[in-house]
Each structure stands twice: as structure tokens, then as C-alpha cells.
Tab-separated table of C-alpha atoms in Angstrom:
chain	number	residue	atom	x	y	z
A	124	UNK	CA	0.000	0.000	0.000
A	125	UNK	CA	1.200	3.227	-1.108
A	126	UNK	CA	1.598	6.661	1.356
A	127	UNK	CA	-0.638	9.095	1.512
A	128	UNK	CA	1.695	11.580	1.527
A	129	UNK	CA	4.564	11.891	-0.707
A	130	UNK	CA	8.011	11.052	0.655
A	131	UNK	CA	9.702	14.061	-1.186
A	132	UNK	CA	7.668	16.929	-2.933
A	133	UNK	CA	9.373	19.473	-5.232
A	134	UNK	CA	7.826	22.738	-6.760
A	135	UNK	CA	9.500	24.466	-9.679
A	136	UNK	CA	7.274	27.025	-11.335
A	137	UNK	CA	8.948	28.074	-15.525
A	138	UNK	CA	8.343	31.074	-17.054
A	139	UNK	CA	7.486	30.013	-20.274
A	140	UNK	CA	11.051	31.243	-21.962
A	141	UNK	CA	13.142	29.333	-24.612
A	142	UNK	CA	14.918	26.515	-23.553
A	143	UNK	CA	12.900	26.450	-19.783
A	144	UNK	CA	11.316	23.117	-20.446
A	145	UNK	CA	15.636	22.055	-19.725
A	146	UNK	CA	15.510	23.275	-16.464
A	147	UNK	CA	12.784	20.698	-15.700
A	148	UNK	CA	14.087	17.988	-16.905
A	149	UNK	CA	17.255	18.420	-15.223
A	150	UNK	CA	14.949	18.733	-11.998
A	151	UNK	CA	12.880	15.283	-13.184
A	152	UNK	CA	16.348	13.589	-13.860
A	153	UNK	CA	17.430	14.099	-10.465
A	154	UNK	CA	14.887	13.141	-8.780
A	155	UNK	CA	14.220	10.103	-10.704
A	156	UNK	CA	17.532	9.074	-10.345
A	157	UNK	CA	17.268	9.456	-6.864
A	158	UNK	CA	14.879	7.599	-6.765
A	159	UNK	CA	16.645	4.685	-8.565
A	160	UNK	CA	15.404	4.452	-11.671
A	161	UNK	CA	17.771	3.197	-14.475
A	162	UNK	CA	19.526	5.687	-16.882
A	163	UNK	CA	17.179	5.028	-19.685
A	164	UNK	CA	14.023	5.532	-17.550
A	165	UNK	CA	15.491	8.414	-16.329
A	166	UNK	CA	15.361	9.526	-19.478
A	167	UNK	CA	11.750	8.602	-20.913
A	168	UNK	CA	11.080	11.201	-17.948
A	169	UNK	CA	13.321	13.497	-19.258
A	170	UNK	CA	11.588	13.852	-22.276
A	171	UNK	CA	8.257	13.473	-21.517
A	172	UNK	CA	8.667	16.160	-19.419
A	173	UNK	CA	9.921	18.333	-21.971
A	174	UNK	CA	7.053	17.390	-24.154
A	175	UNK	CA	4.759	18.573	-21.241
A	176	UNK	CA	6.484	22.129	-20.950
A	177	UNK	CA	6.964	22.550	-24.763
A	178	UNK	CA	2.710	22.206	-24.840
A	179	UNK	CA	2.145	24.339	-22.010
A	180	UNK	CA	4.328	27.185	-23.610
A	181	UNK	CA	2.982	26.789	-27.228
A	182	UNK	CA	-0.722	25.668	-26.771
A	183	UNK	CA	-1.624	27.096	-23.548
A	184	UNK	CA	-2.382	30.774	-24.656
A	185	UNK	CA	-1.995	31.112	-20.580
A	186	UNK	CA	-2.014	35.085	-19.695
A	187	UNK	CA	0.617	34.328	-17.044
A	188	UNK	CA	3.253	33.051	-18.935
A	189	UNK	CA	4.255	30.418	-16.099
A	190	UNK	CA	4.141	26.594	-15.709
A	191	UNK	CA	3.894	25.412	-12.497
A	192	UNK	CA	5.593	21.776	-12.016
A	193	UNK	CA	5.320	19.312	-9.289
A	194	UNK	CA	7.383	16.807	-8.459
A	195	UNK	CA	6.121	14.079	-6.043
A	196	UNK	CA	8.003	10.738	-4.811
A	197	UNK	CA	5.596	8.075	-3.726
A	198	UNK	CA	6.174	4.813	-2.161
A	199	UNK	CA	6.670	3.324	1.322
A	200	UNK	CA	9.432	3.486	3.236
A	201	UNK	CA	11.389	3.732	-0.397
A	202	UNK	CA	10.297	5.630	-3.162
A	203	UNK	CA	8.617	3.706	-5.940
A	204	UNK	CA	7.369	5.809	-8.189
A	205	UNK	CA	7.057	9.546	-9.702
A	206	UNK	CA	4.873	11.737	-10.120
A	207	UNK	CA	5.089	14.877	-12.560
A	208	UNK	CA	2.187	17.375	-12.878
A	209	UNK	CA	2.685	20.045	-15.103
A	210	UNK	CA	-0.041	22.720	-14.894
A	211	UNK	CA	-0.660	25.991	-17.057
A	212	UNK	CA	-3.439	28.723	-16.115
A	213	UNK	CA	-4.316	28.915	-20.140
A	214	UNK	CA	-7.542	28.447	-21.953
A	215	UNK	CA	-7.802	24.588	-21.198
A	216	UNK	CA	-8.690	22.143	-24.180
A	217	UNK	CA	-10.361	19.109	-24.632
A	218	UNK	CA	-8.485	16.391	-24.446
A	219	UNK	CA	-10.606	13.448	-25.993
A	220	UNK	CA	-11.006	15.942	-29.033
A	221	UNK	CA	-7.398	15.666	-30.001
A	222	UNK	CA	-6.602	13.089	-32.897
A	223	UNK	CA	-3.972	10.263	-32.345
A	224	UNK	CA	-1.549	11.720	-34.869
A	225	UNK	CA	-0.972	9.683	-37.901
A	226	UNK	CA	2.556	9.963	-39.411
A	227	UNK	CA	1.985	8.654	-42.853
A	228	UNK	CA	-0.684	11.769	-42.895
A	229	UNK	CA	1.961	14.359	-41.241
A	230	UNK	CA	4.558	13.319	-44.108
A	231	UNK	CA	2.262	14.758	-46.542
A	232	UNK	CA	0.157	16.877	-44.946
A	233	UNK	CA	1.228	20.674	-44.012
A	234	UNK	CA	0.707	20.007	-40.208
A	235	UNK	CA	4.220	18.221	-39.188
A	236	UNK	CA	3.546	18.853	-35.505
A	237	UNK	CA	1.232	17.805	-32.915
A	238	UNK	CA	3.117	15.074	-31.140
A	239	UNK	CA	3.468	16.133	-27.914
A	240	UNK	CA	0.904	14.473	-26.120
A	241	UNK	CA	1.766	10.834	-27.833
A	242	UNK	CA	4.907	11.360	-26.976
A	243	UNK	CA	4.406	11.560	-23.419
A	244	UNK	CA	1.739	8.433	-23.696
A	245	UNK	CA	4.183	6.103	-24.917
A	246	UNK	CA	7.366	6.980	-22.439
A	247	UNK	CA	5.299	7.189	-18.850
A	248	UNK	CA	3.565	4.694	-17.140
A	249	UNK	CA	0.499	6.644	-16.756
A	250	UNK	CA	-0.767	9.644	-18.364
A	251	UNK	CA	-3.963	11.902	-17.043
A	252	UNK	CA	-5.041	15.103	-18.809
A	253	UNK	CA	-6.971	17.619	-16.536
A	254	UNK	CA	-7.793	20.360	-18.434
A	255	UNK	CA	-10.903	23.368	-17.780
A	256	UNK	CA	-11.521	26.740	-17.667
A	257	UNK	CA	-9.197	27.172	-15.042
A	258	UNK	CA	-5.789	25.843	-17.182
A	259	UNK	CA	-4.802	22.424	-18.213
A	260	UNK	CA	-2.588	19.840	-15.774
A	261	UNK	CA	-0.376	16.881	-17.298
A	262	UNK	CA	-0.316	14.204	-14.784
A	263	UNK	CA	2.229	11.492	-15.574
A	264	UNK	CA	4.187	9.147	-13.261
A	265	UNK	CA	6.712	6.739	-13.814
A	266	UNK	CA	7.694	3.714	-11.531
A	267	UNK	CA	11.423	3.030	-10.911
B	261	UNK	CA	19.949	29.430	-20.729
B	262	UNK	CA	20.076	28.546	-24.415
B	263	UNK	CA	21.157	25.028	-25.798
B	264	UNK	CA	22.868	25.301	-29.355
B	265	UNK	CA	23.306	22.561	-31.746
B	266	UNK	CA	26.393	21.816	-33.213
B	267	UNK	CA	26.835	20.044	-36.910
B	268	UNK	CA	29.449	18.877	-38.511
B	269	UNK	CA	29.128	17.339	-41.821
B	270	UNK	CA	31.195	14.613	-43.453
B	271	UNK	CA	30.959	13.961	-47.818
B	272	UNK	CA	31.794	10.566	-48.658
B	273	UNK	CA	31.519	8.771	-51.384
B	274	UNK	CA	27.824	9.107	-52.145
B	275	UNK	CA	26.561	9.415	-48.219
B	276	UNK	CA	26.550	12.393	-46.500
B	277	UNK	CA	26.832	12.406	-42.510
B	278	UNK	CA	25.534	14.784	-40.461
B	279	UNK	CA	26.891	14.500	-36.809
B	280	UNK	CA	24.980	16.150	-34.399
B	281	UNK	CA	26.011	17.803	-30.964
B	282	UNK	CA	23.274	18.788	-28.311
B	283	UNK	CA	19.786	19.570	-27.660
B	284	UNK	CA	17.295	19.449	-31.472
B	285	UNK	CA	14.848	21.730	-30.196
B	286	UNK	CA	13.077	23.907	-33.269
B	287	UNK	CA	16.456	25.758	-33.957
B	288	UNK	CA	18.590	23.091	-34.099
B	289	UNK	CA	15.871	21.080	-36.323
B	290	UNK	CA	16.267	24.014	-38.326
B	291	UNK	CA	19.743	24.084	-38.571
B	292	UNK	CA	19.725	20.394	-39.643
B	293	UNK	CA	17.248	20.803	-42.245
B	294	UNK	CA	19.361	24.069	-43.655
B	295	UNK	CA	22.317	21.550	-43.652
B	296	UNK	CA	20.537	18.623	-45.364
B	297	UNK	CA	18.738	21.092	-48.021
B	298	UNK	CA	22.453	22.211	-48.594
B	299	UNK	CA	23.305	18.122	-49.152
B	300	UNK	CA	20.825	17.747	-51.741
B	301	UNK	CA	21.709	21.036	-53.517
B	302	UNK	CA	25.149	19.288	-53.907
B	303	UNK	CA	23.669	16.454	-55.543
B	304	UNK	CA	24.401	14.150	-51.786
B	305	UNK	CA	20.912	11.627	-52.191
B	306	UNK	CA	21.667	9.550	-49.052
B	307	UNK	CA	21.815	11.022	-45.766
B	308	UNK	CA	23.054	9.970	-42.298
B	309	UNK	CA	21.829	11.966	-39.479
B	310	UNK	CA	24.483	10.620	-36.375
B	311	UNK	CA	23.070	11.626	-33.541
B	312	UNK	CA	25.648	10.202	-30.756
B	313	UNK	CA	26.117	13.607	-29.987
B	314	UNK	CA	22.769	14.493	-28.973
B	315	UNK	CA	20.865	13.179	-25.605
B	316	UNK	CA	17.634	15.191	-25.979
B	317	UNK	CA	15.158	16.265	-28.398
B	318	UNK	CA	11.760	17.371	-28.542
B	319	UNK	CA	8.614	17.610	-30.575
B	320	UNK	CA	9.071	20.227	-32.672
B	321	UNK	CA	12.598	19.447	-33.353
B	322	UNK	CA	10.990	16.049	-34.993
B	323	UNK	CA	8.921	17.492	-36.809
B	324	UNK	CA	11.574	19.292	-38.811
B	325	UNK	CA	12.979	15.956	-39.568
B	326	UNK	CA	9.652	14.752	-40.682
B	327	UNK	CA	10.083	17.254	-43.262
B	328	UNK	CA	13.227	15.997	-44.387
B	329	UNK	CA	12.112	12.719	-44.722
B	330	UNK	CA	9.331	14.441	-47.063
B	331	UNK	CA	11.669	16.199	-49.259
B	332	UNK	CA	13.609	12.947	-49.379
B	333	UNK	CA	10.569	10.955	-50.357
B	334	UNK	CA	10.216	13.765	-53.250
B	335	UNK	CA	13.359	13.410	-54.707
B	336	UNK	CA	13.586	9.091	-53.956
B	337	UNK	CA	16.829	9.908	-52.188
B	338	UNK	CA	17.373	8.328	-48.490
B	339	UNK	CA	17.802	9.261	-44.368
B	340	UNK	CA	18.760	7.281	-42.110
B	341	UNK	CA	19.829	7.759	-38.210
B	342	UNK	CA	22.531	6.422	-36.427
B	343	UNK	CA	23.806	6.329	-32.505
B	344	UNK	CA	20.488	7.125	-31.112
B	345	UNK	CA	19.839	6.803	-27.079
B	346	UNK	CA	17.401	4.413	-26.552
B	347	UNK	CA	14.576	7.150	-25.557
B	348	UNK	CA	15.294	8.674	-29.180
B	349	UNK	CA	14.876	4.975	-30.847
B	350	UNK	CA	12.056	4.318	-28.805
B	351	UNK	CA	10.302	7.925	-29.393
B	352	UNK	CA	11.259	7.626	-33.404
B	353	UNK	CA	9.463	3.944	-32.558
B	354	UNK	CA	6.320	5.609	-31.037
B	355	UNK	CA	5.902	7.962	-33.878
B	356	UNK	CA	6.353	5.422	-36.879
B	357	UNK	CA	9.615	7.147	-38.133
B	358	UNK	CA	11.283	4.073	-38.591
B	359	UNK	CA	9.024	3.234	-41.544
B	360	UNK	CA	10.510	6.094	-43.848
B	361	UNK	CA	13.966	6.479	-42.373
B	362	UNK	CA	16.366	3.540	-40.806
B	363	UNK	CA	17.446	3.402	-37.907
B	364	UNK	CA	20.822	1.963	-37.570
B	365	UNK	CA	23.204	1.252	-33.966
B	366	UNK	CA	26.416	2.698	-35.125
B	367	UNK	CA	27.460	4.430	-38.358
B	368	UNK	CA	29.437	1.217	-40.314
B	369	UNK	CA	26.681	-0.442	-40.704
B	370	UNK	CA	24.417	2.333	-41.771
B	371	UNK	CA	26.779	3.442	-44.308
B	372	UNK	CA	26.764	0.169	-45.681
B	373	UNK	CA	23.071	-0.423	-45.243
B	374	UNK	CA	22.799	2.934	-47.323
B	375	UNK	CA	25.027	1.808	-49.981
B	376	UNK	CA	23.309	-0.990	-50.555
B	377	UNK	CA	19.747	0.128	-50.624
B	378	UNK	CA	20.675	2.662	-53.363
């Protein structure tokens, strides 16, 4: 059974600035290493944080031009697993309305982008969109 | 804070290899695609994109080598990526890119493979 509480919590908040979404995943890095996950889960996280910045910056049309990100450790007396939530104060979107992208369309299509979100499906464990009037949150985790 | 790709680019007989050096955000996918354009204006038809160089990319950075892989679908020529980290491979894997451009372990055998998949 898992803690209620995190074992470790971090709190970065981005402006949303070239090159911020690095800063974050130098902070997920670190504390998925320390929590012992292996160099090449360390960095699925890595990117799939990036991903989650790079969104919040281009898509969230936020007024504020912050990300808040959350780091939280879970497990027992060890840590087990992380959790990443990466929320923006933008305009909010709905999530079931955006298409699985296709690549054999992007190739030929004048839309090459839109990957983001598949991205960060397909590295993390699991993957939870939140997303209203009040700004979107990425929730992801990864186990070590 | 601002990550800068490096390229350096080696002609050889018939392959051209583009070695890559840090993060392939939107500017450095640009810079890639300004180098490979370049390649193909010199007549190069097969490209190698080594990436041992880089440990991160992103979204957008992708998508400027998805339109590479267009313009090298246009003119029948060939890319192909080398030295990847295993999150690259597996992202390329996510997003299908390894059905229009090969992915190869280390740069030998992707010359070759080039050379003989004219």
C-alpha cells in the first residue's frame, strides 16, 4: 500500500522562456535518479517532461506566462514511483477531441507537428489530462 | 539558458553524414534541415543523421525531420539515423519514423546499409 503523503515533494514554477522546459528535466532527472530508476528511464522522464512544458508554452495561450511543475516521490518506506504534474493557467482544451496523430498523414500533410501528447503516452507509465476553464494539468508518473 | 546545436558534416563517397552535438529543439531542427537542403543542392541523395552527440530532443525538433524525410521521399533519395539513445529509438518507434527512415546502432553499418539500398 502506497503513502498518503509523498516522501519528497518538489515545486518548480517556468516562465514560459526558450529553452525552460531544460531546467525541468534536469529537476525530473534528479529526482528520478534518486529515486533509482535506471539511466534510460530516467530519461523517458526526461523527455516526456519536456514534451509537457513545450505544450504548455505553445498551446496554452496562458495570460501568465508560467508553468507550475510538481514533483512528487511516492512509495513506502522507499520511493517507488514519480509523479510529474505540469499545470498551465491557459484556456484549457479538450483532451478526448485531439486526434492520435498519424505519421503517414503528417509526411504529406502541411501540419508536421502535434506530437506532444503521444509522446508523453508512450514513455510514462500513466498519463492523465486535466484540463478546464481554469488551465490544463499533465499528470504522468513513472515507476522506478 | 540557451542550448545550441552543433553540426558537422562529413561527404563521402555518395553518403553524406551529419553528426549532431546537443539539444534538437526547433532551432537546431532548423539548422539540420538548412544543412541537409544544402546536401541535396550538392547532388548528396543519401543522408546519415548521427546523432551520438545528442541526448535530448523534442517535438518540434521532430517534426523538422519529418520534413526531411518528405523532401527525401520527393526526390527518392534516403535518411537514415545512427547512434540514437534508446529514448530517441524508442520515441522515433512511437511515432512510426522508422518506416521512412532507418534506424541503424552505429554508423558502419548504416553506411553500408545505405550503400546498398541505393
Amino acid at each position: 500500500m502506497i503513502a498518503a503523503t509523498p516522501l519528497r515533494e518538489v515545486t518548480l514554477v517556468l516562465p514560459m522562456a526558450a529553452d525552460m522546459e531544460l531546467v525541468a528535466s534536469q529537476a525530473a532527472a534528479a529526482l528520478a535518479s534518486w529515486i533509482g530508476m535506471p539511466s534510460d528511464r530516467v530519461d523517458e522522464v526526461r523527455m516526456a517532461v519536456v514534451e509537457a512544458c513545450i505544450n504548455a508554452f505553445e498551446h496554452s495561450r496562458a495570460a501568465e506566462r508560467k508553468v507550475d511543475i510538481r514533483f512528487l516521490v511516492w512509495g513506502n518506506a522507499e520511493p517507488e514511483r514519480l509523479e510529474i504534474r505540469v499545470h498551465d493557467r491557459g484556456v484549457g482544451f479538450a483532451p478526448e477531441a485531439v486526434e492520435r496523430p498519424r505519421l503517414e498523414e503528417k509526411i504529406r500533410g502541411e501540419r508536421k507537428r502535434g506530437w506532444g501528447l503521444r509522446i508523453i503516452q508512450g514513455l510514462m507509465d500513466q498519463v492523465e489530462i486535466q484540463s478546464g476553464a481554469e488551465g490544463t494539468t499533465v499528470v504522468m508518473s513513472k515507476s522506478r | 539558458m540557451t542550448e545550441t546545436l552543433k553540426l558537422t558534416i562529413d561527404r563521402r563517397d555518395g553518403v553524406a553524414v551529419i553528426y549532431t552535438e546537443g539539444y534538437i529543439n526547433n532551432q537546431g531542427g532548423e539548422e539540420i534541415a538548412r544543412a541537409a537542403y544544402g546536401l541535396l543542392d550538392e547532388g548528396y541523395k543519401q543522408l546519415l543523421l548521427n546523432l551520438t552527440g545528442t541526448k535530448i530532443i523534442n517535438s518540434i525538433g521532430i517534426s523538422i525531420l519529418i520534413e526531411i524525410i518528405e523532401k527525401m521521399l520527393e526526390i527518392e533519395g534516403k535518411l537514415a539515423f545512427c547512434a540514437l539513445t534508446p529514448t530517441i529509438e524508442k520515441t522515433f518507434h512511437i511515432m512510426g519514423l522508422a518506416q521512412y527512415a532507418a534506424i541503424f546502432a552505429d554508423e558502419t553499418t548504416a553506411v553500408s546499409g545505405l550503400r546498398s539500398d541505393p
